[in-house]
Coordinates of C-alpha atoms and ligand atoms in Angstrom, one line a residue:
M1 CA 107.8 118.6 90.3
T2 CA 109.8 117.1 93.1
T3 CA 108.0 115.5 96.0
K4 CA 109.8 115.2 99.3
F5 CA 108.6 111.9 100.9
P6 CA 107.6 111.8 104.5
E7 CA 110.3 111.3 107.1
R8 CA 110.6 107.7 108.1
F9 CA 109.2 106.6 104.7
L10 CA 110.3 102.9 104.1
W11 CA 112.3 102.4 100.9
G12 CA 113.0 98.8 100.3
A13 CA 113.0 95.7 98.2
A14 CA 111.2 92.5 98.9
T15 CA 111.8 88.7 98.7
A16 CA 110.1 85.6 100.0
A17 CA 111.9 82.7 101.7
H18 CA 111.1 79.9 99.2
Q19 CA 112.0 82.1 96.2
V20 CA 115.5 83.0 97.4
E21 CA 116.7 80.9 100.3
G22 CA 117.2 77.5 98.5
G23 CA 116.9 74.0 99.9
N24 CA 113.4 74.5 101.4
T25 CA 113.0 70.7 101.3
N26 CA 110.4 70.4 104.0
S27 CA 107.8 72.7 102.3
D28 CA 104.7 71.6 100.4
L29 CA 105.9 73.4 97.2
W30 CA 109.2 71.6 97.2
L31 CA 107.2 68.5 97.1
L32 CA 104.9 69.8 94.3
E33 CA 108.0 70.8 92.3
H34 CA 109.2 67.2 92.5
V35 CA 106.1 65.1 91.6
D36 CA 106.2 63.5 88.2
R37 CA 103.4 65.6 86.7
T38 CA 104.5 68.8 88.2
V39 CA 103.2 72.2 87.0
F40 CA 106.5 73.9 87.9
M41 CA 108.8 74.7 85.0
D42 CA 111.9 74.5 87.2
R43 CA 112.7 73.3 90.6
S44 CA 113.7 75.9 93.2
G45 CA 116.9 74.0 94.1
D46 CA 119.5 76.3 95.6
A47 CA 117.4 79.4 94.6
C48 CA 119.7 82.4 95.4
D49 CA 121.3 80.6 98.4
H50 CA 120.1 83.6 100.4
Y51 CA 119.9 81.3 103.4
H52 CA 123.7 81.5 103.5
R53 CA 124.4 84.6 101.5
Y54 CA 122.0 87.0 103.3
P55 CA 124.9 89.0 104.9
E56 CA 126.3 90.1 101.6
D57 CA 122.8 90.7 100.2
L58 CA 121.8 92.9 103.1
A59 CA 125.0 94.8 103.0
Q60 CA 124.5 95.5 99.3
L61 CA 120.9 96.6 99.8
A62 CA 121.9 99.1 102.5
A63 CA 124.9 100.3 100.4
L64 CA 122.6 101.1 97.5
G65 CA 120.6 103.5 99.7
F66 CA 117.6 101.5 100.9
N67 CA 116.5 101.7 104.5
A68 CA 114.2 98.6 104.7
Y69 CA 114.0 95.0 103.7
R70 CA 110.8 92.9 103.4
F71 CA 111.2 89.2 103.6
S72 CA 109.5 86.1 104.9
I73 CA 110.5 83.5 107.5
E74 CA 109.8 79.9 106.6
W75 CA 107.2 78.0 108.6
A76 CA 108.5 74.7 107.2
R77 CA 111.9 75.3 108.8
I78 CA 110.7 76.7 112.1
E79 CA 108.1 74.0 112.7
P80 CA 109.4 71.0 110.8
E81 CA 106.9 68.6 112.4
E82 CA 103.6 69.5 113.9
G83 CA 104.2 71.1 117.4
E84 CA 108.0 70.7 117.1
F85 CA 109.7 74.1 116.9
S86 CA 113.3 74.5 115.9
C87 CA 115.3 76.9 118.1
A88 CA 118.2 76.6 115.6
Q89 CA 116.1 77.9 112.8
L90 CA 114.6 80.7 114.9
E91 CA 118.1 81.6 115.9
H92 CA 119.1 81.7 112.2
Y93 CA 116.3 84.2 111.5
R94 CA 117.2 86.2 114.6
R95 CA 120.7 86.6 113.2
M96 CA 119.3 87.7 109.9
L97 CA 117.1 90.4 111.6
A98 CA 120.1 91.5 113.6
V99 CA 122.2 91.9 110.5
C100 CA 119.4 94.1 109.0
K101 CA 119.6 96.3 112.1
E102 CA 123.4 96.5 111.8
H103 CA 122.9 97.9 108.3
G104 CA 120.2 100.3 109.4
L105 CA 117.5 98.3 107.5
K106 CA 114.0 98.3 109.0
V107 CA 112.6 94.7 109.2
V108 CA 109.3 94.2 107.4
L109 CA 108.7 90.5 108.2
T110 CA 106.1 88.3 106.5
M111 CA 105.1 85.2 108.5
H112 CA 103.8 83.2 105.5
H113 CA 104.6 83.7 101.8
F114 CA 102.8 80.9 99.9
T115 CA 104.8 77.9 101.3
S116 CA 103.7 75.8 104.2
P117 CA 105.2 72.8 106.0
R118 CA 104.5 69.5 104.3
W119 CA 102.7 68.2 107.4
L120 CA 100.3 71.1 107.3
A121 CA 99.5 70.6 103.6
A122 CA 98.9 66.9 104.4
R123 CA 96.3 67.6 107.1
G124 CA 94.1 69.8 104.9
G125 CA 96.3 72.9 104.7
W126 CA 94.4 76.1 103.9
E127 CA 91.2 74.2 103.4
S128 CA 91.1 73.1 107.1
R129 CA 89.6 75.3 109.8
D130 CA 92.3 74.1 112.3
T131 CA 95.0 75.7 110.2
A132 CA 94.1 79.2 111.5
R133 CA 94.8 78.1 115.0
L134 CA 98.1 76.3 114.0
F135 CA 99.2 79.5 112.1
A136 CA 98.5 81.6 115.2
R137 CA 100.6 79.2 117.3
Y138 CA 103.5 79.4 114.9
C139 CA 103.2 83.2 114.9
E140 CA 103.3 83.1 118.7
Q141 CA 106.5 81.1 118.8
A142 CA 108.2 83.2 116.1
V143 CA 107.4 86.5 117.8
A144 CA 108.6 85.3 121.2
Y145 CA 112.0 84.8 119.5
L146 CA 112.1 87.7 117.0
G147 CA 109.6 90.3 118.1
D148 CA 112.0 92.9 119.6
L149 CA 113.7 93.1 116.2
I150 CA 110.6 93.5 114.0
D151 CA 109.6 96.9 112.7
V152 CA 106.5 95.9 110.7
A153 CA 104.8 92.4 110.4
C154 CA 102.7 91.0 107.6
T155 CA 100.7 87.9 108.5
L156 CA 99.9 86.2 105.2
N157 CA 101.0 87.3 101.8
E158 CA 98.2 87.8 99.3
L159 CA 95.3 86.0 100.9
N160 CA 93.3 86.8 97.9
L161 CA 95.8 85.4 95.3
G162 CA 93.9 82.3 94.4
I163 CA 90.6 84.1 93.6
L164 CA 92.5 86.7 91.6
L165 CA 94.3 84.1 89.5
R166 CA 91.1 82.3 88.8
Q167 CA 89.5 85.5 87.6
W168 CA 92.4 86.0 85.3
G169 CA 92.0 82.5 83.9
F170 CA 95.3 81.2 85.3
L171 CA 93.9 78.7 87.8
H172 CA 91.0 76.5 87.0
I173 CA 87.9 75.9 89.0
D174 CA 88.0 74.2 92.3
D175 CA 87.0 70.8 90.8
A176 CA 90.0 70.8 88.5
I177 CA 92.4 71.5 91.4
L178 CA 90.8 68.7 93.4
K179 CA 91.2 66.2 90.5
S180 CA 94.6 67.3 89.4
P181 CA 97.3 64.5 89.0
W182 CA 99.9 66.6 90.9
R183 CA 97.7 66.9 93.9
A184 CA 97.1 63.2 93.9
E185 CA 100.8 62.5 93.6
A186 CA 101.8 64.9 96.4
A187 CA 99.1 63.4 98.6
R188 CA 100.3 59.9 97.9
A189 CA 103.8 60.9 98.9
C190 CA 102.5 62.1 102.2
G191 CA 100.4 59.0 102.7
V192 CA 97.0 60.8 102.6
E193 CA 94.1 61.0 100.2
P194 CA 94.1 63.8 97.5
E195 CA 91.1 65.3 99.3
E196 CA 93.3 66.0 102.3
F197 CA 96.3 67.6 100.6
S198 CA 96.1 71.4 100.2
S199 CA 98.8 73.9 99.5
F200 CA 98.3 77.7 99.6
P201 CA 98.6 78.7 96.0
F202 CA 96.5 75.8 94.8
C203 CA 93.9 75.5 97.5
V204 CA 90.2 75.1 96.8
R205 CA 88.9 78.6 97.0
S206 CA 85.4 77.8 98.2
R207 CA 86.9 76.1 101.2
S208 CA 89.9 78.4 102.0
R209 CA 88.7 81.9 102.0
D210 CA 87.3 81.9 105.6
V211 CA 90.2 79.9 106.9
L212 CA 92.6 82.4 105.5
L213 CA 90.7 85.4 106.9
E214 CA 90.6 83.7 110.3
A215 CA 94.3 82.8 110.2
H216 CA 95.0 86.4 109.5
T217 CA 93.0 87.6 112.5
L218 CA 94.4 85.0 114.9
G219 CA 97.9 85.5 113.6
R220 CA 97.6 89.2 114.0
D221 CA 96.4 88.9 117.5
A222 CA 99.2 86.5 118.4
L223 CA 101.8 88.9 117.0
R224 CA 100.3 91.9 118.8
A225 CA 100.3 89.9 122.1
G226 CA 103.9 88.8 121.9
R227 CA 107.3 90.4 122.3
G228 CA 107.9 93.9 120.8
S229 CA 105.6 96.5 119.4
F230 CA 105.1 97.0 115.7
P231 CA 102.3 97.5 113.2
V232 CA 100.6 94.3 111.8
G233 CA 98.7 93.9 108.6
M234 CA 98.0 91.6 105.7
T235 CA 99.2 92.1 102.1
L236 CA 96.9 91.8 99.1
A237 CA 97.3 91.4 95.4
L238 CA 95.5 94.4 94.0
T239 CA 95.1 95.0 90.3
D240 CA 93.9 98.2 88.7
M241 CA 90.5 96.8 87.5
Q242 CA 89.0 98.7 84.7
A243 CA 85.7 98.2 83.0
A244 CA 85.7 98.0 79.2
P245 CA 82.4 98.9 77.4
D246 CA 79.6 96.9 79.0
G247 CA 82.0 95.4 81.5
E248 CA 81.0 97.5 84.5
E249 CA 79.0 94.8 86.2
A250 CA 81.6 92.1 85.7
C251 CA 84.3 94.4 86.9
K252 CA 82.4 95.4 90.0
R253 CA 81.6 91.8 90.8
A254 CA 85.2 90.7 90.3
R255 CA 86.5 93.5 92.4
E256 CA 84.2 92.7 95.3
E257 CA 85.0 89.0 95.2
S258 CA 88.8 89.2 94.9
E259 CA 89.6 92.5 96.7
G260 CA 86.6 94.1 98.5
V261 CA 85.9 91.3 100.9
F262 CA 89.6 91.2 101.9
L263 CA 90.1 95.0 102.1
D264 CA 87.1 95.1 104.5
A265 CA 88.8 92.6 106.7
T266 CA 91.7 95.0 107.4
R267 CA 89.4 97.1 109.6
H268 CA 91.2 96.3 112.8
D269 CA 94.7 96.1 111.3
D270 CA 97.4 98.7 111.5
F271 CA 98.0 99.0 107.7
V272 CA 97.3 97.3 104.4
G273 CA 100.1 96.0 102.2
V274 CA 99.3 96.9 98.5
Q275 CA 100.9 94.6 95.9
T276 CA 100.4 95.7 92.4
Y277 CA 101.9 94.8 89.0
T278 CA 99.4 95.7 86.3
R279 CA 95.8 96.5 85.3
Q280 CA 93.1 94.1 84.2
R281 CA 90.2 95.1 81.9
F282 CA 86.8 93.5 82.2
G283 CA 84.2 92.9 79.5
P284 CA 80.7 91.6 80.1
R285 CA 82.0 88.0 80.4
G286 CA 85.0 88.7 82.6
A287 CA 88.7 89.5 82.3
L288 CA 89.8 90.5 78.8
G289 CA 93.6 90.1 79.1
P290 CA 96.0 92.5 77.5
A291 CA 94.8 95.1 75.1
P292 CA 96.2 94.7 71.6
G293 CA 99.4 96.5 70.9
I294 CA 100.3 97.2 74.5
E295 CA 103.8 96.3 75.7
L296 CA 103.9 93.1 77.7
T297 CA 106.2 92.1 80.5
Q298 CA 107.8 88.7 80.7
M299 CA 104.8 87.6 82.8
G300 CA 102.5 88.5 79.9
Y301 CA 101.1 91.4 81.9
E302 CA 100.5 94.8 80.4
F303 CA 103.3 97.2 81.1
W304 CA 101.1 99.5 83.2
P305 CA 102.9 101.4 86.0
Q306 CA 99.9 103.7 86.5
A307 CA 98.2 100.8 88.1
L308 CA 99.9 101.4 91.4
E309 CA 98.4 104.9 92.0
A310 CA 94.9 103.5 91.3
T311 CA 95.2 100.6 93.8
I312 CA 96.8 102.8 96.5
R313 CA 93.9 105.2 96.2
Y314 CA 91.3 102.4 96.2
A315 CA 92.8 100.6 99.1
S316 CA 93.2 103.7 101.2
A317 CA 89.7 105.0 100.6
R318 CA 88.2 101.6 101.3
T319 CA 90.1 100.6 104.4
K320 CA 91.0 104.0 106.0
V321 CA 94.2 102.4 107.3
P322 CA 97.7 103.5 106.2
V323 CA 99.1 101.9 103.1
I324 CA 102.5 100.3 102.6
V325 CA 103.3 99.3 99.0
T326 CA 104.8 95.9 100.0
E327 CA 105.3 94.8 96.3
N328 CA 105.4 96.5 93.0
G329 CA 107.6 95.7 90.0
L330 CA 107.9 93.9 86.7
A331 CA 109.7 91.1 85.0
T332 CA 111.9 92.2 82.2
D333 CA 115.4 91.6 80.7
D334 CA 115.5 95.3 79.7
D335 CA 116.6 97.2 82.8
L336 CA 115.8 100.5 81.1
R337 CA 112.2 99.5 81.0
R338 CA 112.4 98.7 84.7
I339 CA 113.5 102.3 85.3
A340 CA 110.7 103.6 83.1
Y341 CA 108.2 101.5 85.1
L342 CA 109.6 102.7 88.4
E343 CA 109.3 106.3 87.2
G344 CA 105.7 105.8 86.4
A345 CA 104.9 104.0 89.6
L346 CA 106.7 106.4 91.9
G347 CA 105.1 109.3 90.2
G348 CA 101.8 107.8 91.2
V349 CA 103.0 107.3 94.8
A350 CA 104.1 111.0 94.9
R351 CA 100.7 112.2 93.7
C352 CA 99.0 110.1 96.4
L353 CA 101.2 111.6 99.0
H354 CA 100.6 115.1 97.6
D355 CA 96.8 114.5 98.0
G356 CA 97.2 113.5 101.6
V357 CA 96.9 109.7 101.2
D358 CA 98.8 108.0 104.0
V359 CA 101.4 105.9 102.2
R360 CA 104.2 104.7 104.5
G361 CA 106.6 102.8 102.3
Y362 CA 107.5 101.4 98.9
F363 CA 109.1 98.0 98.4
Y364 CA 110.2 96.9 94.9
W365 CA 109.6 93.3 94.0
S366 CA 112.2 91.9 94.0
M367 CA 115.7 92.5 95.4
L368 CA 117.1 89.5 93.5
D369 CA 116.2 87.7 90.3
N370 CA 114.6 84.6 91.9
F371 CA 112.4 81.6 91.7
E372 CA 109.1 82.8 90.2
W373 CA 107.0 79.9 91.4
I374 CA 105.5 77.8 88.5
F375 CA 107.3 80.0 86.0
G376 CA 110.7 79.0 87.4
Y377 CA 113.8 81.1 86.9
Q378 CA 113.0 82.7 83.5
P379 CA 111.1 85.9 84.6
K380 CA 113.6 88.5 85.8
F381 CA 112.1 90.7 88.5
G382 CA 115.3 91.6 90.3
L383 CA 117.2 94.8 91.0
I384 CA 120.2 92.5 91.3
A385 CA 120.9 89.7 88.8
V386 CA 122.0 86.3 90.1
D387 CA 124.2 83.9 88.1
R388 CA 122.4 80.6 88.3
K389 CA 125.7 78.6 88.3
T390 CA 128.0 80.6 90.4
Q391 CA 125.4 82.6 92.5
R392 CA 127.4 85.7 91.6
R393 CA 125.4 88.9 92.1
T394 CA 125.4 91.8 89.6
V395 CA 123.8 95.1 90.6
K396 CA 121.6 96.4 87.8
P397 CA 121.4 100.1 86.9
S398 CA 117.8 100.2 88.2
A399 CA 119.0 99.2 91.6
R400 CA 121.3 102.3 91.7
W401 CA 118.6 104.5 90.3
L402 CA 116.0 103.5 92.9
G403 CA 118.6 103.4 95.7
H404 CA 119.5 107.0 94.9
I405 CA 115.9 108.1 95.2
A406 CA 115.6 106.2 98.4
R407 CA 118.7 107.9 99.9
R408 CA 117.4 111.4 98.9
N409 CA 113.9 110.5 100.0
E410 CA 112.4 112.5 97.2
F411 CA 111.2 111.9 93.7
Ligands
LIG501 C1 104.1 87.4 95.0 C2 105.5 87.1 94.7 C3 105.7 87.0 93.2 C4 105.4 88.3 92.5 C5 105.6 88.3 91.1 C6 103.4 88.4 94.0 O1 102.2 87.9 93.7 O2 103.9 87.8 96.3 O3 105.9 86.0 95.4 O4 107.0 86.6 92.9 O5 104.0 88.5 92.8 O6 104.8 87.5 90.3

C-alpha cells in the first residue's frame, strides 16, 4: 500500500548545536566534559564543525530531497554573560536560517537543546525558578532577530528526559547527582558551591520539573509575541511503554510521571514534538530493559521501529494537538539496518495518517554522525558519516533512500 503524505508535510533531519557545531566552549557541558572526573567518554571538541560547514551541509540535505531542517541555536553563544547579548552570534544564526531558505528548507528551530551558558548553570540552572524568566528573555532576544525566518519553533528539547533516564536506570537518584564529584568540580571551576551548579541533563529532578514547565510556557509566550508567526511547541522523549506480566501498575505510573504530566502541559501549544527511539517493558518493579534475543542498537536499545506508531497515537490522543515527529532514528554501523528501521517507522506514520491522526512532519535523528553526549563519538546515528580527522562527509545509502521518499512525498 502506498500512502501519499499530506501536502506541506515536513521531511527533514535533525541536529543540535552542541552535538555538531564544535567549540561550544562557553557552555556548561563543555565544562563537564573537561573536569577530571568527567562522565563523558569523549570531549565534543570540533564536533562536525557545522558552525562553519553549515552551507555545504544544508546544500547536501536539500539535494538529497529533504524540505526541512531541525536544529538548535546555542544560548551560550547568544548570551555569553548574563544580560549580554551577542549581535554577531545572532547574525551568524540569521545567515544560517537564510541559507536554509535559499535551499527551500523549512526552519524548525529549537531554542534549547540540553546545553546552557556556564553562567546559568552556576546560578542554579534548571533547578532555579529564575531560569524560566531568563529563558524567556533569551527567546525574546532571539525571536526579535530571527523570527521572520522561522517556520516552526520548539522551546526546550525533551523536558522530560531526566525523569525518563532515571526510570531506565541510566541516571541515579537526585542525591547521587548532588553528591557527584563532577558536579563539585564544575562548581569549583565557576567559583560556586556544588549545590548551586546545575546543568540540564543532570539536574535534580525534584527541583527542576516545575522550572522546566514554566520555562516552556514563558518561552512559548515570548516567541509568540515576537517577530514572525509560526507554530510553537515543546519536544518530548516518548517511549513505547509496554507492561510485561504484572507490570501494568508500574508501567502506568512510569508513563504518568515521565510523559503524562508533560503531554498535558501542551494544552495551549500549537503542536507536540514526538521523539522516539525504542520501546521499554515494565515488570512489577519497574523497567525491565531489553528482552532476551532481541537485536540491540549501538545504544543498547531494542531495535523496535514499531515504537513510533504507538507514541504518535498516544501523544495525539492525549494532547489533541498536531504531532511533528521531531526525532526518530537509531545508532548503527550497519546502514541497511537503518533503512529497515526507517521502513518500519514510516509504515507506522503512514498508518497513523491513514487513520486521520494529524502528523505534520518526520525528522530523522540525525543528519550527521555526531557527538552523542556522554557516549561521545562512538554511536553512529547519522544519515551522513563524518570523518573525525578530516571532517569529510560521506552520504550513506539510507540518506538517499529517505531523501527519495521525501521528494516523492509518499511511502
Ligand atoms: C536527543 C538527542 C540525542 C538522541 C539520541 C535525543 O534524546 O534529543 O540529542 O542525540 O536522543 O540519543
